[in-house]
Tab-separated table of C-alpha atoms in Angstrom:
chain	number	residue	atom	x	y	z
P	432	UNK	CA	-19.122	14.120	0.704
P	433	UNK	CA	-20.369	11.082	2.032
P	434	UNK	CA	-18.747	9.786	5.126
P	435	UNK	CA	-17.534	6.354	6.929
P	436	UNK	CA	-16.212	4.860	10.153
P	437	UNK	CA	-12.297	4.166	9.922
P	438	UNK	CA	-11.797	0.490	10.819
P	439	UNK	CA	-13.515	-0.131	13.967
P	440	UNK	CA	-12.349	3.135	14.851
P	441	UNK	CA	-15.002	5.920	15.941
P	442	UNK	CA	-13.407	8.198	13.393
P	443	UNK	CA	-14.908	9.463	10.616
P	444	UNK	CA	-13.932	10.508	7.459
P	445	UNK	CA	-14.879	10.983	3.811
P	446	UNK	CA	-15.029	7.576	1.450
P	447	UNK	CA	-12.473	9.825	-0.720
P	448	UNK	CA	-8.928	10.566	0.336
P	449	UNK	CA	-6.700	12.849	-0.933
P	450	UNK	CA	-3.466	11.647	-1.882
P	451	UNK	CA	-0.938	14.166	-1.836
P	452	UNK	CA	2.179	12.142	-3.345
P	453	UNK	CA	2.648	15.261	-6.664
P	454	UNK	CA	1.588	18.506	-4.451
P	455	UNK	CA	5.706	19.183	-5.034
P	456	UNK	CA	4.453	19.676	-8.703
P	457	UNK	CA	1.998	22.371	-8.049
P	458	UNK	CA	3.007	26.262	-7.760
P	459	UNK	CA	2.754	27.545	-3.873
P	460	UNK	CA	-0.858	29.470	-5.266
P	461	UNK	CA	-2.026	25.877	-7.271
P	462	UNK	CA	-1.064	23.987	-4.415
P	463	UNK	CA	-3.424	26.276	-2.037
P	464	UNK	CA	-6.356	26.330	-4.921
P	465	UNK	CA	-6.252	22.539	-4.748
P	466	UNK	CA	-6.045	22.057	-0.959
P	467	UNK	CA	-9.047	24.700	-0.415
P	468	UNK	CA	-11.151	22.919	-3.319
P	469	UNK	CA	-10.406	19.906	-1.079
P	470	UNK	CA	-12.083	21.653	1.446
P	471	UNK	CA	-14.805	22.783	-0.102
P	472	UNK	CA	-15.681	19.000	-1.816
P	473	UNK	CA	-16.102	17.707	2.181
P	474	UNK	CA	-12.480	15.826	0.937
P	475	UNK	CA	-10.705	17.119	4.317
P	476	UNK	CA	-8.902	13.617	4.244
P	477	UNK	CA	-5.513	13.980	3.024
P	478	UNK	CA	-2.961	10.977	2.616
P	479	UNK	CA	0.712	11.824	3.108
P	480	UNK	CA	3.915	9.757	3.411
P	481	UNK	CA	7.812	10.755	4.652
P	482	UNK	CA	9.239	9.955	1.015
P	483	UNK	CA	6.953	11.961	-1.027
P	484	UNK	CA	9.017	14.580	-2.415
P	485	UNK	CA	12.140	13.824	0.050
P	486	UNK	CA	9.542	14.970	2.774
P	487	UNK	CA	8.991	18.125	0.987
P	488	UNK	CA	5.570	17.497	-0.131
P	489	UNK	CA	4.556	17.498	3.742
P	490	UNK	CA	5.864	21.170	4.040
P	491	UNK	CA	4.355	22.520	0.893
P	492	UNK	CA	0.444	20.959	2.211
P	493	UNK	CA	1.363	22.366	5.838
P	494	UNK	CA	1.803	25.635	3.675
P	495	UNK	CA	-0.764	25.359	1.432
P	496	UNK	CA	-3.393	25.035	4.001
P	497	UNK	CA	-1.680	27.765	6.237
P	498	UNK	CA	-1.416	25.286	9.068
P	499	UNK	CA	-2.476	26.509	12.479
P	500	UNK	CA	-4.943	24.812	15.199
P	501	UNK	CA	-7.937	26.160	13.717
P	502	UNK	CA	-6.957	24.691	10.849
P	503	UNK	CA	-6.133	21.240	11.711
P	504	UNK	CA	-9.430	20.928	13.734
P	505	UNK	CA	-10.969	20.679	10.322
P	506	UNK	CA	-8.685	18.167	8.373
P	507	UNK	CA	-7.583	14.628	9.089
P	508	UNK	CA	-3.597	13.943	8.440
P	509	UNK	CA	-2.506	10.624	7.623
P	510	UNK	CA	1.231	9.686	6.865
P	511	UNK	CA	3.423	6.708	6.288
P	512	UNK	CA	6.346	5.971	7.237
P	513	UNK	CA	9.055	2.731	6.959
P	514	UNK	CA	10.939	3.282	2.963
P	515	UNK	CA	14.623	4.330	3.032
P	516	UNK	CA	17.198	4.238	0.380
P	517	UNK	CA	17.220	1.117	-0.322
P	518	UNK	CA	15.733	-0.630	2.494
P	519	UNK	CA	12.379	-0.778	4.573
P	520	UNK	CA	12.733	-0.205	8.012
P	521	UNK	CA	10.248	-1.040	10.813
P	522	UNK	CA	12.441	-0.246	13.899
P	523	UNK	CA	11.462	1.145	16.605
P	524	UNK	CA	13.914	3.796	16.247
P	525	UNK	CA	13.137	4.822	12.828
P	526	UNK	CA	9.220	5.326	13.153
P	527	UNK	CA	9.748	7.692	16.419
P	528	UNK	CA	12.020	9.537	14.008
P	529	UNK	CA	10.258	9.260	11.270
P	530	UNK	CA	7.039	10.581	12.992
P	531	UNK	CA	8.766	13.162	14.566
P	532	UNK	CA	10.302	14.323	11.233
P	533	UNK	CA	6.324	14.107	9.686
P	534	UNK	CA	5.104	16.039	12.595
P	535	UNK	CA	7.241	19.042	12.046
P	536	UNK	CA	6.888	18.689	8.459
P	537	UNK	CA	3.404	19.174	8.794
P	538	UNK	CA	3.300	22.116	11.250
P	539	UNK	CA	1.219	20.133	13.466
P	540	UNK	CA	1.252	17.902	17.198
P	541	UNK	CA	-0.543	15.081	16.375
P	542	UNK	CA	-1.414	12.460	12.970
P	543	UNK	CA	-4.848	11.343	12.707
P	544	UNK	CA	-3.312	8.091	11.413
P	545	UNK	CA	0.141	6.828	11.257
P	546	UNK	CA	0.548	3.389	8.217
P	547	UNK	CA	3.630	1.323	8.203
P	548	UNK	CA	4.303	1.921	4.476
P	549	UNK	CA	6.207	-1.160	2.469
P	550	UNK	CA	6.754	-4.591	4.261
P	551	UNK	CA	10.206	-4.870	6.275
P	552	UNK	CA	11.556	-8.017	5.973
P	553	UNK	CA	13.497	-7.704	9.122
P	554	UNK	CA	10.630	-6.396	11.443
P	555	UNK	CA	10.780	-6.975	14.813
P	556	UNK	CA	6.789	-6.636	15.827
P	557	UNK	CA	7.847	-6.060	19.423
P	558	UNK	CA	9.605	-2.946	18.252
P	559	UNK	CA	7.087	-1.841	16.352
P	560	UNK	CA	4.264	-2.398	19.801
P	561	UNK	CA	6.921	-0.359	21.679
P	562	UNK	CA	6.549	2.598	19.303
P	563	UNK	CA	3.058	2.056	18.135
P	564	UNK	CA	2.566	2.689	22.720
P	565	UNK	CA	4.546	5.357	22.689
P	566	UNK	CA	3.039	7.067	20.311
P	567	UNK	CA	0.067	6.706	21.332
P	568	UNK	CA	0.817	7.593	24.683
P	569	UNK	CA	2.129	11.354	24.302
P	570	UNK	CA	-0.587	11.759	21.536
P	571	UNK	CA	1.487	11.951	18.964
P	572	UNK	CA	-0.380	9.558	16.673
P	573	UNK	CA	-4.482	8.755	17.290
P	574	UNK	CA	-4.732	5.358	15.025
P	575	UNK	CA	-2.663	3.009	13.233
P	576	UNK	CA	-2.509	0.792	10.508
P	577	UNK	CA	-0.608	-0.791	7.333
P	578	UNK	CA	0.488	0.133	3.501
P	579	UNK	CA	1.042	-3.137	1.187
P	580	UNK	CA	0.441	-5.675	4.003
P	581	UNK	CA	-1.068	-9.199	3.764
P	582	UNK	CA	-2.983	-11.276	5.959
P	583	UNK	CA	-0.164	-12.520	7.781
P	584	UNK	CA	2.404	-9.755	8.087
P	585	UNK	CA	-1.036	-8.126	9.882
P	586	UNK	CA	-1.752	-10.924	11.968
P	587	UNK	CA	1.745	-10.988	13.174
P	588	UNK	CA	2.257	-7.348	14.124
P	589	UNK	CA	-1.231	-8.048	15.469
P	590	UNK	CA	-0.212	-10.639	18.048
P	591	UNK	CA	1.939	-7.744	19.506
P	592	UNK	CA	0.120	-4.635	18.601
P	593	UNK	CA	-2.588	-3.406	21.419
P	594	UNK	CA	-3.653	-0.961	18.833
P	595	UNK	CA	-6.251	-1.763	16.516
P	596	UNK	CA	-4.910	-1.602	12.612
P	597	UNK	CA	-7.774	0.686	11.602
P	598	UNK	CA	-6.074	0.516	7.605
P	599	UNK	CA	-4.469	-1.189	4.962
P	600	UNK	CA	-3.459	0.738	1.812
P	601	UNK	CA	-3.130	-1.307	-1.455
P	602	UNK	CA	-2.559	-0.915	-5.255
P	603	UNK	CA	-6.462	-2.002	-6.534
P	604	UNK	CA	-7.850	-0.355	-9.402
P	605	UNK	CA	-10.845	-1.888	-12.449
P	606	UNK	CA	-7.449	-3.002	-13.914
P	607	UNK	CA	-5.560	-4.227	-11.150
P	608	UNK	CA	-8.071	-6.322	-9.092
P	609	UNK	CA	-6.548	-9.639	-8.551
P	610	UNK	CA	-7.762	-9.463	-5.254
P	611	UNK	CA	-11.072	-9.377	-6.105
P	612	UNK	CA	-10.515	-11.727	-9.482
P	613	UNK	CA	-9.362	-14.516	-6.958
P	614	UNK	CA	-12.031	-14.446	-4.895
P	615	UNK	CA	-14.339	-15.074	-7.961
P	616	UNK	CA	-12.106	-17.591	-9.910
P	617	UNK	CA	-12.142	-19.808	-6.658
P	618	UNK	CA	-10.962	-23.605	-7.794
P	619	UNK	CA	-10.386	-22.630	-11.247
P	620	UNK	CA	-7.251	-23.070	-13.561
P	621	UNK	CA	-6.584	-19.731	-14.909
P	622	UNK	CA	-4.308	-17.068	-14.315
P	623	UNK	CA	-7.189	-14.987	-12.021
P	624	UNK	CA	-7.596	-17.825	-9.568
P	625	UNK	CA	-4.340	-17.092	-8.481
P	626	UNK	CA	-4.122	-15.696	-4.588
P	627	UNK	CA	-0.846	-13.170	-4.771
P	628	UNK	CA	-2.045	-11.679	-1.450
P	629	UNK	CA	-3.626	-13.991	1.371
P	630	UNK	CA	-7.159	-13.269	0.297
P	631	UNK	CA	-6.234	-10.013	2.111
P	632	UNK	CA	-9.837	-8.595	1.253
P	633	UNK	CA	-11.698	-10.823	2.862
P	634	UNK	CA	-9.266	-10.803	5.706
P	635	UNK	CA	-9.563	-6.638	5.819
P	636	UNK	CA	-13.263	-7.043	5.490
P	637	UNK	CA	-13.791	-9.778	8.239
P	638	UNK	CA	-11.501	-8.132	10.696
P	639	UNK	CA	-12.759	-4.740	9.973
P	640	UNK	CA	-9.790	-2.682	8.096
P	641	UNK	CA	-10.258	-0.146	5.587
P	642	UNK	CA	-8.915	-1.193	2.416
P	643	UNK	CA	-7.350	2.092	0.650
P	644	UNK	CA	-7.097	1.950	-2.592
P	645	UNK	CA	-4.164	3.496	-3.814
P	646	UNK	CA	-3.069	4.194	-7.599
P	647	UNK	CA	-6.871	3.608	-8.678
P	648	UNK	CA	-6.668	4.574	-12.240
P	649	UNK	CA	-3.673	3.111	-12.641
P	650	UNK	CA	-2.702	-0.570	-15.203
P	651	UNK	CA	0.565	-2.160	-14.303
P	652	UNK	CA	2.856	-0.522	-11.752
P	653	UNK	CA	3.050	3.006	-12.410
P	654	UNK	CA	2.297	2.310	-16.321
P	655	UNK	CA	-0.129	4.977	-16.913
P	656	UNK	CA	-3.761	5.692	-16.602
P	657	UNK	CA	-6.330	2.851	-18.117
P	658	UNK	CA	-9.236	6.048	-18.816
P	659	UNK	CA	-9.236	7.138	-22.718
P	660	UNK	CA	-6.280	4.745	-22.880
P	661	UNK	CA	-6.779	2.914	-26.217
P	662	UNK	CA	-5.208	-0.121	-24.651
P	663	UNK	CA	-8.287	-0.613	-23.101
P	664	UNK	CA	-11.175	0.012	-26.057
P	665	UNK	CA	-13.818	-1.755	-24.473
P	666	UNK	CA	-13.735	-0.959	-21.164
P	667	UNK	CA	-13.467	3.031	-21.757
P	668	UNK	CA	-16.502	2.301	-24.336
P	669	UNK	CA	-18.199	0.762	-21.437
P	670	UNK	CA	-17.062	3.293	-18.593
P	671	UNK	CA	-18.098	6.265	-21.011
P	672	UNK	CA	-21.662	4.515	-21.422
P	673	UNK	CA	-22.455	4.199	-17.803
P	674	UNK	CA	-21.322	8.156	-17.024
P	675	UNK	CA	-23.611	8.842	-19.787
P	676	UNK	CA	-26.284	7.467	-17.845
P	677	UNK	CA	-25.440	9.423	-14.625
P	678	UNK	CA	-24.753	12.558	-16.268
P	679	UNK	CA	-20.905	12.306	-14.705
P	680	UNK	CA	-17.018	11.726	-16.449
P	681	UNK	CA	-15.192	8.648	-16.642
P	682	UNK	CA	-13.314	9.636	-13.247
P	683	UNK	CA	-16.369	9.471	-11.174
P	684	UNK	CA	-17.519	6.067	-12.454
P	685	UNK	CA	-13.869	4.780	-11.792
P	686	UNK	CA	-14.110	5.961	-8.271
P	687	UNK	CA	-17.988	5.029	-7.853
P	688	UNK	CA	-16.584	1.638	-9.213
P	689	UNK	CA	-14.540	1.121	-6.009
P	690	UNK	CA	-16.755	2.565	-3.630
P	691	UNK	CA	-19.644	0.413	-5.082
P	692	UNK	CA	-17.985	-2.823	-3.407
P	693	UNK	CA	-18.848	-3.875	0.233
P	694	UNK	CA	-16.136	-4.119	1.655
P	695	UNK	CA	-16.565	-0.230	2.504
P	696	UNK	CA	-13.061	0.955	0.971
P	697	UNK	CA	-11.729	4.712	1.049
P	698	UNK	CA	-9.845	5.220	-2.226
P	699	UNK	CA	-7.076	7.603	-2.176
P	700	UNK	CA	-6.471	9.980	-5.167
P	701	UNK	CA	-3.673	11.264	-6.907
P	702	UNK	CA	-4.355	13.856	-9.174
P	703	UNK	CA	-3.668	16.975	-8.704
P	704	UNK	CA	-5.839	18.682	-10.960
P	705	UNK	CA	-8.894	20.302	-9.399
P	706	UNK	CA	-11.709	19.398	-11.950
P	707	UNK	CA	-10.629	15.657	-11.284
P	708	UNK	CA	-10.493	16.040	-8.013
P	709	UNK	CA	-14.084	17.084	-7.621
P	710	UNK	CA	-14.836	14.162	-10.652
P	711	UNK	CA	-13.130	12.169	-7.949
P	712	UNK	CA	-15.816	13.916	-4.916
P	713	UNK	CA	-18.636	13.201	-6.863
P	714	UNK	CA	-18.706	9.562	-7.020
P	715	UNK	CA	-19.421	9.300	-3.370
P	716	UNK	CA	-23.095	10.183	-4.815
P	717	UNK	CA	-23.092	7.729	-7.488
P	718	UNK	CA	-24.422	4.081	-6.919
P	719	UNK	CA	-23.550	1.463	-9.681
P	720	UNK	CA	-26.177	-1.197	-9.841
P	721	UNK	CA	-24.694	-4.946	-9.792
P	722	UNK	CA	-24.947	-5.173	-13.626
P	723	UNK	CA	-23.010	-2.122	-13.938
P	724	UNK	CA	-20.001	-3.180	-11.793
P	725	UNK	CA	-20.123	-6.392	-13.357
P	726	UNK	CA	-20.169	-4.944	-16.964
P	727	UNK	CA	-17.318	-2.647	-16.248
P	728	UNK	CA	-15.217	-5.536	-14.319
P	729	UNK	CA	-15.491	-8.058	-17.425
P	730	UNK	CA	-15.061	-4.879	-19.814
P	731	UNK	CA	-11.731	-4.784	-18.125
P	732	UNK	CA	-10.647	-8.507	-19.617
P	733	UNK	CA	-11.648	-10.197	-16.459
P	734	UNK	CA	-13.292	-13.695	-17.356
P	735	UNK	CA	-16.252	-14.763	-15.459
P	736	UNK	CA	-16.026	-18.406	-14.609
């Protein structure tokens, strides 16, 4: 697995992370094939929040993996915390908790990276400094960073924030790519010129912050999966056609499609099947030329100007 720097962190992981939202869906043996074939694919990356699963999905990893310091040497743990029922919450309060809570779940002392899932409305960015420090300070979390964030929201925990936000995890996908689309349709009169998120790429890209991709097979929100979706004729036929070329499935050019872009992003999977998983791996080898990414964007129903 091919690696990258973190932010302007010095840590390194692999340009793949494993999203471990549906591990409550696997039996206690499928859930320790798929962590181990994790392992083996160089993915030791593995992308956690407090709601998945009512935090259950946290304990079933910590025993899937059979957790112990030997162990964790090997993996990087990131986690997100901030959702309740029914409200966000940024507090200073809640994200000590909330760690604390992950922590345990997890079997282990210390998070690799800590994100401040959905936007709260009512944040206080002192609060969130205060935590962010002491956090940091009995080593309970190592880096920090965002979920769902925009320019500003950043810049404003920023201002308070000694920490550097190493991440920001966002819904991008061929299908969903409106940040990208607006960037290209600049000055235009269409639907895709429209900027729904602060230019938030080029922010994340010019103030070093990984963008994470999250959902990225995903159309809509939560609406299904675009690949062999006959919704989307043209840009399967054109998906299928490139993997074809590199001898690899329609997974790894979905993936390869996201890693192809500069701005250096980590995408975070989903699936909990092992064969996509490794589909997922691969594309860290494959390099889509600029005609390829551009044939698979348009493909997708995205207009050039």
């Amino acid at each position: 697995m091919r690696t990258m720097k973190l932010g302007n962190s010095t840590l390194e992981v692999p340009v793949v992370a494993v999203g471990c939202m549906r591990i409550k869906s696997l039996e206690k043996n499928e859930a320790e094939t798929f962590v181990q074939s994790a392992l083996e694919e160089g993915a030791n990356f593995f992308d956690h929040a407090d709601i998945y699963g009512g935090g259950a999905c946290e304990e079933i990893f910590a025993d899937a993996i059979h957790m112990n310091p030997a162990v964790r040497e090997k993996i990087i743990l990131q986690s997100k915390c901030g959702i309740r029922k029914g409200m966000f919450d940024f507090s200073k309060e809640h994200i000590l908790d909330s760690v604390d809570g992950i922590l345990k779940r997890l079997n282990t002392e210390y998070l690799d990276v800590l994100l401040l899932h959905r936007p709260d409305a009512l944040v206080e960015p002192e609060e969130v400094a205060e935590a962010f420090d002491k956090l940091e300070s009995s080593g309970k979390v190592r880096h920090f960073g965002v979920s769902n964030q925009k320019p500003m929201q950043i810049q404003l925990l920023q201002k308070y924030v000694k920490q550097p936000l190493v991440a920001n995890q966002l819904q991008l996908s061929i299908t969903n790519a409106n940040m990208i689309s607006n960037g290209i349709n600049v000055n235009m009169e269409n639907d895709s010129a429209i900027d729904r998120d602060g230019s938030v790429l080029d922010f994340c890209r010019l103030n070093d912050i990984t963008i994470q991709p999250w959902s990225p097979f995903q159309y809509g929100f939560f609406e299904g999966v675009f690949l062999g979706n006959e919704k989307f004729p043209e840009l399967n036929q054109a998906i299928d056609e490139i993997g074809a070329k590199y001898e690899v499935s329609n997974t790894t050019i979905a993936i390869a499609w996201l890693l192809r872009h500069p701005a250096k992003m980590q995408p975070v999977t989903g699936t909990m099947n092992v064969d996509r998983l490794k589909d997922c791996c691969r594309a860290s080898e494959i390099n889509l030329t600029r005609e390829e990414w551009y044939s698979i964007y348009r493909a997708a129903g995205n207009i050039l100007p």
